[in-house]
Each structure stands twice: as structure tokens, then as C-alpha cells.
Short mmCIF file of C-alpha atoms in Angstrom, two decimals:
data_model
loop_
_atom_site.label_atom_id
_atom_site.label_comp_id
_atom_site.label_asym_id
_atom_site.label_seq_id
_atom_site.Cartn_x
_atom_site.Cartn_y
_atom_site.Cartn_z
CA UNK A 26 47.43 -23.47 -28.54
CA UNK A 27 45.91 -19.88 -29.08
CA UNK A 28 46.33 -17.58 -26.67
CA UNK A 29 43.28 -16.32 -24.63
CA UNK A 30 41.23 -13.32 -25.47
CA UNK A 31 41.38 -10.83 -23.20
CA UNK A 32 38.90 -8.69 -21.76
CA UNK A 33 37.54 -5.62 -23.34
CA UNK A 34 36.77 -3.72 -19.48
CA UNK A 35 39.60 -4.27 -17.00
CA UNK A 36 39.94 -3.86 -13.26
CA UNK A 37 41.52 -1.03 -12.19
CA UNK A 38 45.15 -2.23 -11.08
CA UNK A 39 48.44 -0.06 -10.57
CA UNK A 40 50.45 -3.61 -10.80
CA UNK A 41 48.45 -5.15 -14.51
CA UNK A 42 51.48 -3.75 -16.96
CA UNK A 43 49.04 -4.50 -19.49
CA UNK A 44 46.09 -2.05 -18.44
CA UNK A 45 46.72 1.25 -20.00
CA UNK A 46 45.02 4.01 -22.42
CA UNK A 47 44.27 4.13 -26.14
CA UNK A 48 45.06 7.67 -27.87
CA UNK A 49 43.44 9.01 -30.43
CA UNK A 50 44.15 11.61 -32.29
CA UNK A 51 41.09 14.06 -32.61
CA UNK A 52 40.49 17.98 -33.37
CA UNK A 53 39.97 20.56 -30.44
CA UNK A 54 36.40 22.39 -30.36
CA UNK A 55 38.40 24.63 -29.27
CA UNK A 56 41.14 26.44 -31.56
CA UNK A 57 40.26 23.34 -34.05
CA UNK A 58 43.82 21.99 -33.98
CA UNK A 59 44.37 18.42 -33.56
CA UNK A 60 45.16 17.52 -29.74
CA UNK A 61 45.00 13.98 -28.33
CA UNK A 62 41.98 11.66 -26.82
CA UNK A 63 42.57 9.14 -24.32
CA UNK A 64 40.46 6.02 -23.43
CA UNK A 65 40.05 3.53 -20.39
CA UNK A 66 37.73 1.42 -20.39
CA UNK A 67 37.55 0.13 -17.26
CA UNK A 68 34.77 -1.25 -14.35
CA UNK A 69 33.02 0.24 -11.09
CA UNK A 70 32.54 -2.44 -8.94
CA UNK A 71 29.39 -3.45 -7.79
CA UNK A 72 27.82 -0.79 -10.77
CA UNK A 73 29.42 -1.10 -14.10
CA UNK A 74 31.61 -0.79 -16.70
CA UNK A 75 31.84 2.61 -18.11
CA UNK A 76 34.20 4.10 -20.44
CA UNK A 77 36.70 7.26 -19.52
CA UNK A 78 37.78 9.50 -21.45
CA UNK A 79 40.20 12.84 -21.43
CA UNK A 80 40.91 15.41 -24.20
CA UNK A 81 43.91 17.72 -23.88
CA UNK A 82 45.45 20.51 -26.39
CA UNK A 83 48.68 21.17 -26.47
CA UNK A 84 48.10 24.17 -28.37
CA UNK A 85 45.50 26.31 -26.59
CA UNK A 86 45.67 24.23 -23.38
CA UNK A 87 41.82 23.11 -23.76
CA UNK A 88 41.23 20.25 -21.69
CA UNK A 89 37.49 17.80 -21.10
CA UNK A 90 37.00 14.74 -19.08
CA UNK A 91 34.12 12.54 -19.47
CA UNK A 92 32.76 9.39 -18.67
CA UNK A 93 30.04 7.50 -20.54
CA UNK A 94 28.40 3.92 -19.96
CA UNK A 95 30.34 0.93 -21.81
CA UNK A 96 27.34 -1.61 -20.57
CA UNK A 97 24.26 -2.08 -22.95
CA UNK A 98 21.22 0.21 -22.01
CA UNK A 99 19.09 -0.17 -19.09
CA UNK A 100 15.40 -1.81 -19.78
CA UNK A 101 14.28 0.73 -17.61
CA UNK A 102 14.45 4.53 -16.55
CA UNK A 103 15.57 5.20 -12.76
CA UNK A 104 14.83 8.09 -10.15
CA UNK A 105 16.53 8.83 -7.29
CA UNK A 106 14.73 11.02 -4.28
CA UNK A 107 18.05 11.90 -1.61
CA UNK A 108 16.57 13.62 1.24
CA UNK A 109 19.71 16.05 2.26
CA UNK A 110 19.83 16.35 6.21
CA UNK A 111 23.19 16.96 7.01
CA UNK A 112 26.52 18.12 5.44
CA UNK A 113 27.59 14.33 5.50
CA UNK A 114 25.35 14.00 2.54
CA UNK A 115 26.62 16.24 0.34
CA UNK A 116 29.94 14.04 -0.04
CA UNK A 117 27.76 11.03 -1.67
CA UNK A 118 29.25 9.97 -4.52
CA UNK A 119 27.25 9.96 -7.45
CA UNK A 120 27.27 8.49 -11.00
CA UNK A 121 25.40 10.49 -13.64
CA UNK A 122 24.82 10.15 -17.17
CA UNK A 123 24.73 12.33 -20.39
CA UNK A 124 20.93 12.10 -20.25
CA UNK A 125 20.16 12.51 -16.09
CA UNK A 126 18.50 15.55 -14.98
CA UNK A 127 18.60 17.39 -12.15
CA UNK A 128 16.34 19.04 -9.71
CA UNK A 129 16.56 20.66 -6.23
CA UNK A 130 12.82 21.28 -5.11
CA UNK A 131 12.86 23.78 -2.72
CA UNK A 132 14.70 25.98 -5.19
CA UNK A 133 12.36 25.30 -8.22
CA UNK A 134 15.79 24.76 -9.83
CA UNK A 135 16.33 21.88 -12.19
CA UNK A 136 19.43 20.92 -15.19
CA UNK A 137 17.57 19.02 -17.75
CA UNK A 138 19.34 15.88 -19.33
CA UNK A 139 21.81 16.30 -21.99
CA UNK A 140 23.13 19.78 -21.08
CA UNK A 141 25.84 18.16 -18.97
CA UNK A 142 28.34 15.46 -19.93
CA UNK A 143 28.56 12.41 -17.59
CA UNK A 144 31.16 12.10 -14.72
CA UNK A 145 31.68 10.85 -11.36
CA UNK A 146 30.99 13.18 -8.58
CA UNK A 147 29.38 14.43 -5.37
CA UNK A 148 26.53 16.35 -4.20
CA UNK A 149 28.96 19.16 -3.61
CA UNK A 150 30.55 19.02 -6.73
CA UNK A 151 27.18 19.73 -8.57
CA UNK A 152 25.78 22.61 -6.24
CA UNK A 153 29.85 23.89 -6.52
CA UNK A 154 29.35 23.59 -10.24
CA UNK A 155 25.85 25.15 -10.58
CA UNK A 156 27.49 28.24 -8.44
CA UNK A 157 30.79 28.54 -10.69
CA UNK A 158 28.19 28.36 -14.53
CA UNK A 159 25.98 31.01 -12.93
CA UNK A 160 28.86 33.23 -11.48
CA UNK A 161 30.90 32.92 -14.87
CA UNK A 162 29.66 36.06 -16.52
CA UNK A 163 28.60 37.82 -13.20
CA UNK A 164 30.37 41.04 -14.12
CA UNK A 165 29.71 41.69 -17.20
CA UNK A 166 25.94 40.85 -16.37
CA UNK A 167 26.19 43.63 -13.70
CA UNK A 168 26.76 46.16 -16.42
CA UNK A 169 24.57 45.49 -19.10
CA UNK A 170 21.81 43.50 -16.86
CA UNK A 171 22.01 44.98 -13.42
CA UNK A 172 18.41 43.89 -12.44
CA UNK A 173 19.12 40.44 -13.67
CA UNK A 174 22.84 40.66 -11.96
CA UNK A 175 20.90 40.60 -8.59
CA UNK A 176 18.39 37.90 -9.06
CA UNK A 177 21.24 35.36 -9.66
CA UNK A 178 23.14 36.51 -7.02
CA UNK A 179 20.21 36.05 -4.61
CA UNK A 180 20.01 32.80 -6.09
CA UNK A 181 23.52 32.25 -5.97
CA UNK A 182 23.49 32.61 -2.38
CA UNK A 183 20.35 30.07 -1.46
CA UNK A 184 23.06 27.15 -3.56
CA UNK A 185 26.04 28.71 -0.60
CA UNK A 186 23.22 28.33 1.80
CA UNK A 187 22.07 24.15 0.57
CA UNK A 188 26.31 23.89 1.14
CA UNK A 189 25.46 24.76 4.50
CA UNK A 190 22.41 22.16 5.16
CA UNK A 191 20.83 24.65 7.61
CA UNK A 192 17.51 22.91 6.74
CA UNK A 193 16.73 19.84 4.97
CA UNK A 194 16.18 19.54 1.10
CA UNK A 195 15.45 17.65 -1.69
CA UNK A 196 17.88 16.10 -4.59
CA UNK A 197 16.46 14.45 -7.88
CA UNK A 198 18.19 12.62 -9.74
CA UNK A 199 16.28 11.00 -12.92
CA UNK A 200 18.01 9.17 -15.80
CA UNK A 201 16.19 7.72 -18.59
CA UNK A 202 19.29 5.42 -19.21
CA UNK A 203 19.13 3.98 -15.81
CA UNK A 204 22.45 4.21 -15.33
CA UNK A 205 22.53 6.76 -12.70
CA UNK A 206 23.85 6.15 -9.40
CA UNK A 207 23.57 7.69 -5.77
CA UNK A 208 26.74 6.48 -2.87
CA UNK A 209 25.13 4.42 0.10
CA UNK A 210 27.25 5.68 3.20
CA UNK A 211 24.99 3.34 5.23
CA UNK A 212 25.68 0.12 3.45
CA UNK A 213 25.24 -2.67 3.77
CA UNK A 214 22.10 -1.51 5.65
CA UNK A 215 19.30 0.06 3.45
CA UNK A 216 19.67 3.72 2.70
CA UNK A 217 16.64 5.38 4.48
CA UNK A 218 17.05 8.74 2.94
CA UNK A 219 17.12 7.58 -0.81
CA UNK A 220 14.11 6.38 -2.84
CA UNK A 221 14.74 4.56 -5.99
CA UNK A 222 11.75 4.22 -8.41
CA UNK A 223 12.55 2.30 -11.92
CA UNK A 224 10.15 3.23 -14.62
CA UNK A 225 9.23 2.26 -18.28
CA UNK A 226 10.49 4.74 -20.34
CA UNK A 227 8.21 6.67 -22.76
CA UNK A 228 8.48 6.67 -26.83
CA UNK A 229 9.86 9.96 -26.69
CA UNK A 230 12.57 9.31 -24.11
CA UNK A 231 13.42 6.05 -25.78
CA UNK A 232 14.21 7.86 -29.36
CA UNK A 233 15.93 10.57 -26.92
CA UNK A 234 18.89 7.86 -26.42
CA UNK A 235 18.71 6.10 -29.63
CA UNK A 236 15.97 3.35 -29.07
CA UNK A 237 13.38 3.21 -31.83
CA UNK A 238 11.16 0.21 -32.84
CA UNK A 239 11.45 -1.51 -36.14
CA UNK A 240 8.26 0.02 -37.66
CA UNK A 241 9.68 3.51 -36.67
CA UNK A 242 13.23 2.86 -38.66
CA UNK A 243 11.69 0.86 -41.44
CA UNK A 244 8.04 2.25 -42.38
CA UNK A 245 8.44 1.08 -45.83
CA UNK A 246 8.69 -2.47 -44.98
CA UNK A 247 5.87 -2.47 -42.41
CA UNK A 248 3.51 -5.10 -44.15
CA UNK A 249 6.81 -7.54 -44.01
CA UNK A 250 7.07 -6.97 -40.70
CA UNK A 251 3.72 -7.75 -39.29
CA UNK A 252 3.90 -10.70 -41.44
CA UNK A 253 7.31 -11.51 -39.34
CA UNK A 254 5.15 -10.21 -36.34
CA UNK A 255 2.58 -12.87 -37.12
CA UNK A 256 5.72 -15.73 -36.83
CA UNK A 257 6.12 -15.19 -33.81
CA UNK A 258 2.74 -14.22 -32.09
CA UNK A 259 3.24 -14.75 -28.07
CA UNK A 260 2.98 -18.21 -27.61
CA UNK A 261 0.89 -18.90 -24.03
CA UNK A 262 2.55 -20.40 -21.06
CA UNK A 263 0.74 -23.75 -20.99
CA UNK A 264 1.70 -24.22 -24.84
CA UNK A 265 5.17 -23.55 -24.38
CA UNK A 266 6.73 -27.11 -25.63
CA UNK A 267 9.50 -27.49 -22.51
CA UNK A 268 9.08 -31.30 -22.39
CA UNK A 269 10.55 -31.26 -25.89
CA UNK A 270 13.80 -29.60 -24.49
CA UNK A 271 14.14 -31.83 -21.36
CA UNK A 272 17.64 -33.61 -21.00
CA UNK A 273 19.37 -31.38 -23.88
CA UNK A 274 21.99 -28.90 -23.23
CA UNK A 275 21.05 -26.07 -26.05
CA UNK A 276 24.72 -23.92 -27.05
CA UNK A 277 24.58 -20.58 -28.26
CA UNK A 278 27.35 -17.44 -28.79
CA UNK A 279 27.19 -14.30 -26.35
CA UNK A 280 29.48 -11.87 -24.81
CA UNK A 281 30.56 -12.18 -21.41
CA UNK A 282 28.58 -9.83 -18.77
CA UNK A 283 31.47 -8.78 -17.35
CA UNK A 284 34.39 -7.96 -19.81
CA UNK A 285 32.00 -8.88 -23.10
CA UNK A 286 34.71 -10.92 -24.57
CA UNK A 287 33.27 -13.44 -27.07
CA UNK A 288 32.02 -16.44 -25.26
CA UNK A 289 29.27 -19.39 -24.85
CA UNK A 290 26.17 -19.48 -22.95
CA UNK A 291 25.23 -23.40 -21.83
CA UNK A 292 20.77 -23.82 -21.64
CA UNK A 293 19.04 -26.45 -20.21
CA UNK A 294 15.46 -26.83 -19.47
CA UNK A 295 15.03 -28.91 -16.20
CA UNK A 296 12.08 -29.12 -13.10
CA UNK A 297 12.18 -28.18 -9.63
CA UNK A 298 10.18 -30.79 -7.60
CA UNK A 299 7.21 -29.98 -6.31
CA UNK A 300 7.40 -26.55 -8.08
CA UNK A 301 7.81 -26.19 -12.26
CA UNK A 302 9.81 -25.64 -15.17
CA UNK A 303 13.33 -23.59 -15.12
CA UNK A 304 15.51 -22.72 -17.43
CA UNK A 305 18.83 -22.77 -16.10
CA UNK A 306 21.81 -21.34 -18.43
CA UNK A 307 25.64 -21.08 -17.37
CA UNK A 308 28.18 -19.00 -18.89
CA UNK A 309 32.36 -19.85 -18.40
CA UNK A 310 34.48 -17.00 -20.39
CA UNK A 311 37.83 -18.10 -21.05
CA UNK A 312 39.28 -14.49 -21.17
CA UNK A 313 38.52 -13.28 -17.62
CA UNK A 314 37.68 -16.43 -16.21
CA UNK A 315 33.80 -15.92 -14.89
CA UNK A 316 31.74 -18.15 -14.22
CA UNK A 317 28.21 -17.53 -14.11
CA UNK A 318 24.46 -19.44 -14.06
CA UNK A 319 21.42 -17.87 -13.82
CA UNK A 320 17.52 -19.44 -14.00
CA UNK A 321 14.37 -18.02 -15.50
CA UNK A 322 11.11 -19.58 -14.56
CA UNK A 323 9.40 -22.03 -17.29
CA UNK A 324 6.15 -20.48 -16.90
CA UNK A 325 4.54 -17.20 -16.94
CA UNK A 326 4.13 -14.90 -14.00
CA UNK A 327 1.84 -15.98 -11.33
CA UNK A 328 -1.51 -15.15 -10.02
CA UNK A 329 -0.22 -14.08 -6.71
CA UNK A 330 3.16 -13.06 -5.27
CA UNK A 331 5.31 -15.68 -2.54
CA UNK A 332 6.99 -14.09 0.52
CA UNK A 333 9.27 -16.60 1.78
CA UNK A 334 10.94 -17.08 5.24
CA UNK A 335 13.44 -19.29 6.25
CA UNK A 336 14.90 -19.76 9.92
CA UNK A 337 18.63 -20.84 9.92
CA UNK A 338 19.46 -22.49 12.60
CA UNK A 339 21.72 -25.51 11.81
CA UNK A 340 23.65 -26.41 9.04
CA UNK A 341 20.98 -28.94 7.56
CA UNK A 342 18.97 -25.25 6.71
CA UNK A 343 22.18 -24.04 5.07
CA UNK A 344 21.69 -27.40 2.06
CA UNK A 345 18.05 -26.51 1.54
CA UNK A 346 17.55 -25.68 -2.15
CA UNK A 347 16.39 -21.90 -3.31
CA UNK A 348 15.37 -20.56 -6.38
CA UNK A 349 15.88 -17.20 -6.30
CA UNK A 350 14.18 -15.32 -9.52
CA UNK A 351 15.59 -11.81 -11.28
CA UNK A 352 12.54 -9.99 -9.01
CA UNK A 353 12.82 -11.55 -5.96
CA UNK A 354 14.85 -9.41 -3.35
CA UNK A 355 16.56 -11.04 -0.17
CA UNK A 356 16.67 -9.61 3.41
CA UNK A 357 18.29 -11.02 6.46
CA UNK A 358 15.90 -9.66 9.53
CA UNK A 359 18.56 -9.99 12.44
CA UNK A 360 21.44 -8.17 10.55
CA UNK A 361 19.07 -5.58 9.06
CA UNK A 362 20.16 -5.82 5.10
CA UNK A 363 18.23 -5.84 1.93
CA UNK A 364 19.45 -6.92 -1.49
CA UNK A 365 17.50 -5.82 -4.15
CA UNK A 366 16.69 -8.04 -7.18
CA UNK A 367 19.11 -6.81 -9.36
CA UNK A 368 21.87 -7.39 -7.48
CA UNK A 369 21.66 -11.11 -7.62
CA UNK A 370 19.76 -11.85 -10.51
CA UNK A 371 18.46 -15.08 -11.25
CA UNK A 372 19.66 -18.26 -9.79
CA UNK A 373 19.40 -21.61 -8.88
CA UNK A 374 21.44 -22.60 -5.27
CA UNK A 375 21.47 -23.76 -1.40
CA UNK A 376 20.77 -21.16 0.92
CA UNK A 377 24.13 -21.02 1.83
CA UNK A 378 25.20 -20.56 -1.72
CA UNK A 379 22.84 -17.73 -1.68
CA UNK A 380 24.17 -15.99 1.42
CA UNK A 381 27.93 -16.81 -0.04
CA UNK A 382 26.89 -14.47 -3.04
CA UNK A 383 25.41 -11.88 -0.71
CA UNK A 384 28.63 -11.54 1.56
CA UNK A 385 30.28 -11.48 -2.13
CA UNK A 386 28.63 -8.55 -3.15
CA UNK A 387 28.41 -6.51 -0.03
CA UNK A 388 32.40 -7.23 -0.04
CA UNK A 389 32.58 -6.01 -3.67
CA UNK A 390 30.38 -2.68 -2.53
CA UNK A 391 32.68 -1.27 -0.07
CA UNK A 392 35.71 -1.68 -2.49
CA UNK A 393 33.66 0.70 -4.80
CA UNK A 394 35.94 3.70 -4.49
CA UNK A 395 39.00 1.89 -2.94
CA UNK A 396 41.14 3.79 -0.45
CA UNK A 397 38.85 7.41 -1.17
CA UNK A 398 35.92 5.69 0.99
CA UNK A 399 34.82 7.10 3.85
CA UNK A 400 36.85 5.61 6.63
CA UNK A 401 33.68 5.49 8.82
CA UNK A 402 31.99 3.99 6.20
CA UNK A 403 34.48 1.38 5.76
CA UNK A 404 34.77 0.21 9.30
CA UNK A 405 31.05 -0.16 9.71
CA UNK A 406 31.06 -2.09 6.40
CA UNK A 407 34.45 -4.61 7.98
CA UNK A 408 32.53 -5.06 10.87
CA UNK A 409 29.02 -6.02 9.50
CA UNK A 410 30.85 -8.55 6.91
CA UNK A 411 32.89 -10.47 10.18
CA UNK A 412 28.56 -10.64 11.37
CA UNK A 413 27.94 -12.52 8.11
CA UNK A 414 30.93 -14.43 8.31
CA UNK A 415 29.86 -15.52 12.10
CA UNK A 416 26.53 -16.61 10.14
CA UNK A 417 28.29 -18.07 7.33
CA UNK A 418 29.71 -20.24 9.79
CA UNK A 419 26.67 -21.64 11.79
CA UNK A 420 26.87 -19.96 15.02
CA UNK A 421 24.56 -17.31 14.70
CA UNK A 422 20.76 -18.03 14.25
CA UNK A 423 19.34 -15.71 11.27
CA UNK A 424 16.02 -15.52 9.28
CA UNK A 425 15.96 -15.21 5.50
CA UNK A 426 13.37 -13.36 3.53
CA UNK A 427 12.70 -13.94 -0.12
CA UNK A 428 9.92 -11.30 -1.45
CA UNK A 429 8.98 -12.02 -5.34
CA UNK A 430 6.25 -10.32 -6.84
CA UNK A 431 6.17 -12.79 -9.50
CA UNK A 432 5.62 -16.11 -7.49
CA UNK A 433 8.45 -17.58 -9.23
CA UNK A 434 10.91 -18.41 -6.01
CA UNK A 435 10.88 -21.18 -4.11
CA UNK A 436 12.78 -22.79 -0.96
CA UNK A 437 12.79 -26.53 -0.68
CA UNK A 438 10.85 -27.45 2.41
CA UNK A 439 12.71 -30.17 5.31
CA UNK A 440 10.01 -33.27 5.07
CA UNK A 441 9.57 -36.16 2.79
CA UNK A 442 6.65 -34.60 1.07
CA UNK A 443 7.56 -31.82 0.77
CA UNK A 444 5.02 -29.92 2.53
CA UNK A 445 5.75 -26.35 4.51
CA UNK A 446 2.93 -27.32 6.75
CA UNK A 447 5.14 -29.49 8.51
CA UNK A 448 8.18 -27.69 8.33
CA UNK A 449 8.26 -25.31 11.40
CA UNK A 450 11.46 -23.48 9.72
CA UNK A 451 9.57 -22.36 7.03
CA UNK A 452 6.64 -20.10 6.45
CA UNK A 453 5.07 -19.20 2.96
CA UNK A 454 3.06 -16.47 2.25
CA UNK A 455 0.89 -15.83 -0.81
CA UNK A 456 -0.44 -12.33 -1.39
CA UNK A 457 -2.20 -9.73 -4.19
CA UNK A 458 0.49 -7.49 -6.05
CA UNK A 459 -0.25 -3.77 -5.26
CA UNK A 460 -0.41 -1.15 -8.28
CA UNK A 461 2.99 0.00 -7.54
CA UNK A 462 4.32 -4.02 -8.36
CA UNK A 463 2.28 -4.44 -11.34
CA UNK A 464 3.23 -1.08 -12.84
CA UNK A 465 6.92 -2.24 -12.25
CA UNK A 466 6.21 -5.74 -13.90
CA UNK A 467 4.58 -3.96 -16.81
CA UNK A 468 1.43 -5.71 -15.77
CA UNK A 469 -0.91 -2.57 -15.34
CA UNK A 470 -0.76 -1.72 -19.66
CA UNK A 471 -0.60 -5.21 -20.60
CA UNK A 472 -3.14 -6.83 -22.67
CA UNK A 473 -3.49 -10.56 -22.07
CA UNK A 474 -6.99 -11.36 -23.98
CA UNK A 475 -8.08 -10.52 -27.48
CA UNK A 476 -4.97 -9.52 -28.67
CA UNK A 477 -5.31 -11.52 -31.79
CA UNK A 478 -7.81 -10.05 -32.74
CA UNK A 479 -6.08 -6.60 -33.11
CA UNK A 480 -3.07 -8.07 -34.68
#
């Protein structure tokens, strides 16, 4: 019997023997000797896999961390607003990228993407950072530049200040990977003094990390390609041949989302009573042993968007069926918690499942930086997850919120037909998408008539 792949990113673990570094030999920038490269590639919980990596010369004593993404790229940009009001936030942890800016408004001061490597770090250790660059060649500066000498140390001294928090101020941080990151000291409750906004990225900023289309890389081959284009012309939602899949289990090859070891992906096409076509596909690796399923709806995005809520209050609520889509977010009014849509993804399940995966997570969030978390922090985090236990377990009475701008969530109603009208426990609401929602679908610049005729 062959042994097992194993998995490419590995937990952290001072007991796994088998997790450990790969050296490389490489040349310094330095003295351009060869010195020696070291590799983990490892996982973040709750965030994601990312690779590290430290240089070190034995003979000039040069040393360089740095820590890049090991997941694929983000579909969209992300920027993070932290409104600084007390020295508490400056020891956030934060997760930046080779291509995430920075910007401090009050000091018109910004460090534009790609002039710092990536790492893992606080608020502190930036501002600390900035201070140490700009005081690097203070005294020579004083000699040749005295005039400029001063400015910086004026400006030097407003960064000392921002250490201080005397007043409040704002922190950007924008990444057109999306894979920058920005510590939650209040989890599992919402963080009131962040504001994440995800973004499609422009053509500019997607050649800026290596995405280009296929008519960019291969011009000579264009009229091939809108033939190919032509192929496969978007196919409308009420054409889409599903009944021809019904009742077969489709197999295909993919990597695994968590330690991308070579594995298979299970797809079905089934329907929801009373509701429509999903797509429901499940994903067992053999090397680290996940097991995954996630659904995508059948049809297209609705007209309108669905806010659902459900009142818990005895264990025949906890078997209702819920399908939760990738953009539907889930809140929990009495114990004041939000879970975005990307932290749950897609999925077909009971609302107990659903709360099982929520308590999951949350779990997995404060283990995010182990025994450095803030002790505070921690406690608050122990005591909210005994709450969700309590609900978990049927003795606490909770309402469930299901927001999907999309439409494409449901929550099986508690009669014989099916209808919410006459299920007191649950309340549906059907509303118009703002801007803000459709520019996030990628609604606002989409054409949806006459498109043929441009092709």
C-alpha cells in the first residue's frame, strides 16, 4: 500500500519531528558570497498559509527575514481603515504583503507598496521602523543638509508623538493582493474601529502582481482567441442544462485548500425544495485528512437580496436545513458576533451544523498567535466560546441572521408547505441591493444585454 502524501503547509508543532526547514544555498546581496536560505512553509490559522523565509551570511554577518503568501492570489484588493485611540492599538498584529501600502493621514505620510518586504508585525513595529529608516543617516544629513536635517527631525518627532496616542489617528492599510491583515483584540465581537472595504483591482494593479489577460500575453494569437472566446460565450441562467446532470456524481483533480496536496473534488447537481438548483461539491484529502463541502447556487444572482432570521429556541430549530451561500454573512443578535462571508464559505447544513462551524472558527481565531496573545484578549475569547457552547447545547434562546446580497440562502421553514407565513420562528426579508453591494458583486460595470452584439 503507498504511503500517504503529505502536506505541502504544516501546522506549526514543537512535537511533529517531521516539520522542519529546507536550505538553500543562495548568494548574499551583500558581499556576494554564498550564505544559506531557509524555508517554512507553514499556516496562520484562521488567515493562511504563507511561506517564511531567513537569509544569513556567515561571512559578512548579513542577515533578512521575510514572509510571502503560499495561498493563490486574492480575487480581490482589500483596505483596511484602523482608527488608533489608545496605546492598546498600537500592539495589533498585522499581516502585510510585498505589495501593501501604507498611510497615516494626519501626517500626509504614506510607504507605497513594494518598497517593503512582507512580515508579521504591529502597529508599533512600523511607526518604530519608519523612525529608525528616517534617523539612519541623521548625522551625516546634519552636515551636508542642515535645513533638511531639521524637517525630518520635526517629523521624526510627530511618529514619537502617534507612539504616544495623545490624540486619535488614522492607519491605512491597502493591499492589492488582499492578503493583508489587521489583529481583532475584540474578537469574537466585531471590531468597531476597523473598516474593511474589498475592491476590484484595476488593469494596472493586476499586471503590478503578475496578473495579465490572455490577449495581453498573447497579442499575436488574438483572432484564435476570440474564436475560443466565441466557444464559450456566457451561457444564461435559464439555459443552463442542470437537469442533464441530476443524479451523477461528476470527479475531477484539485489540490487540497488547506495543505494543496494532490486530491479529488466530488460534484453533484441536486435541488433544494421549495427553493432551486445547487451545486454541492465535497473534497476528502488523504494527506492531511480534511474534509470539506461547499454549495454554489444553480442559478444566477437574484433580483433582490434575502435577510433571514431564525429564532432558536428548541432543538427541533437546531435540524432545520440552511443554505448558506459564499456572500451571505451570519450574526447571532444576543451574543453580539458577526461572521463575514468569507469565513464560512459556501455550504449546505442544519443550523446547528452551521453554528458548530462558527464556534469552530472563532476557536481557531484565538489560537492565531498561540501563547503571544493578549491574555485579556484570550479570556474574553474562553469566556464568549463557553456562551456558544451553552447555545450549542439548547439552553440558551438565540436569533440567527443570514444577510445575502445575492438571494441565494435559504432556511427551511417548520410547516408542511413550507410556507414562512406560518412559521412564527422565521421571518424573511426581501430588499434592493445598495451601490455599495452591487459594486462589491461586480454588478455596477456589468453588462447583461447586447453583449453579443459587441463580441
Amino acid at each position: 500500500m503507498s504511503e500517504a502524501p503529505k502536506p505541502i503547509y504544516l501546522n506549526l508543532s514543537a512535537d511533529d519531528p517531521d516539520l522542519g526547514t529546507t536550505e538553500i544555498e543562495s548568494m548574499c546581496m551583500n558581499c556576494h558570497k554564498n550564505g544559506t536560505t531557509r524555508l517554512l512553509l507553514t499556516k496562520i490559522p484562521f488567515y493562511k498559509e504563507i511561506v517564511l523565509m531567513s537569509f544569513s551570511c556567515d561571512h559578512c554577518g548579513f542577515q533578512n527575514n521575510e514572509i510571502q503568501s503560499g495561498a493563490e492570489i486574492q480575487p480581490k484588493g482589500i483596505k483596511l481603515t484602523l482608527t488608533v485611540k489608545d496605546v492598546t492599538d498600537l500592539n495589533r498584529r498585522i499581516v502585510k504583503s510585498d505589495y501593501s501600502a501604507i498611510r497615516i493621514e494626519e501626517l500626509d505620510f504614506e510607504i507605497p507598496a513594494k518598497s517593503q518586504k512582507g512580515e508579521v508585525t504591529t502597529l508599533e513595529g512600523i511607526i518604530e521602523r519608519v523612525i529608525n529608516g528616517l534617523s539612519q543617516d541623521q548625522e551625516q544629513r546634519r552636515k551636508d543638509h542642515p535645513d533638511a536635517a531639521d524637517q525630518i527631525d520635526q517629523f521624526i518627532g510627530k511618529l514619537r508623538e502617534l507612539k504616544e496616542v495623545k490624540t486619535e489617528f488614522t492607519f491605512i492599510l491597502d493591499d492589492i493582493s488582499g492578503d493583508a491583515h489587521i489583529e481583532n483584540p475584540n474578537a469574537p465581537h466585531p471590531d468597531e474601529n476597523v473598516v474593511s472595504v474589498l475592491y476590484n483591482r484595476t488593469k494596472e494593479q493586476n499586471h503590478l502582481i503578475g496578473i495579465y489577460e490572455k490577449d495581453e500575453l498573447e497579442n499575436e494569437e488574438r483572432n484564435e482567441q476570440q474564436e475560443a472566446n466565441e466557444k464559450l460565450k456566457p451561457i444564461q441562467a435559464d439555459e443552463w442544462p442542470l437537469e442533464e446532470l441530476h443524479g451523477e456524481v461528476l470527479q475531477f483533480a484539485t489540490n487540497c485548500p488547506e495543505c494543496h496536496a494532490s486530491c479529488e473534488t466530488n460534484m453533484k447537481v441536486t435541488t433544494i425544495p421549495h427553493f432551486k438548483d445547487v451545486v454541492i461539491m465535497a473534497t476528502v484529502c488523504e494527506a492531511c485528512g480534511l474534509r470539506t463541502n461547499e454549495v454554489k447556487s444553480g442559478g444566477g444572482i437574484e433580483e433582490k437580496g434575502v435577510k433571514i432570521e431564525v429564532k432558536v429556541i428548541s432543538r427541533e430549530d437546531f435540524s432545520r436545513d440552511v443554505l448558506k451561500s459564499e456572500t451571505c454573512s451570519v450574526a447571532i443578535r444576543e451574543l453580539d458576533v458577526e461572521v463575514g462571508p468569507s469565513a464560512l464559505g459556501g455550504r449546505f447544513t442544519t443550523i446547528e451544523g452551521l453554528l458548530t462551524a462558527m464556534r469552530d472558527q472563532l476557536a481557531e481565531q484565538s489560537a492565531m498567535f498561540g501563547d503571544s496573545a493578549d491574555r485579556e484578549c484570550q479570556n474574553r475569547m474562553d469566556r464568549f466560546l463557553d456562551q456558544f457552547n451553552e447555545v450549542l447545547s439548547g439552553s440558551k434562546m438565540i436569533t440567527v441572521i443570514l444577510d445575502d446580497p445575492t438571494g441565494n440562502s435559504y432556511v427551511q421553514a417548520l410547516t408542511d408547505d413550507d410556507s414562512t407565513d406560518s412559521d412564527p420562528n422565521l421571518r424573511i426579508i426581501h430588499y434592493h441591493r445598495s451601490h455599495d453591494q452591487n459594486e462589491e458583486l461586480g454588478l455596477n460595470d456589468m453588462k447583461v444585454e447586447g453583449y453579443e452584439e459587441d463580441s
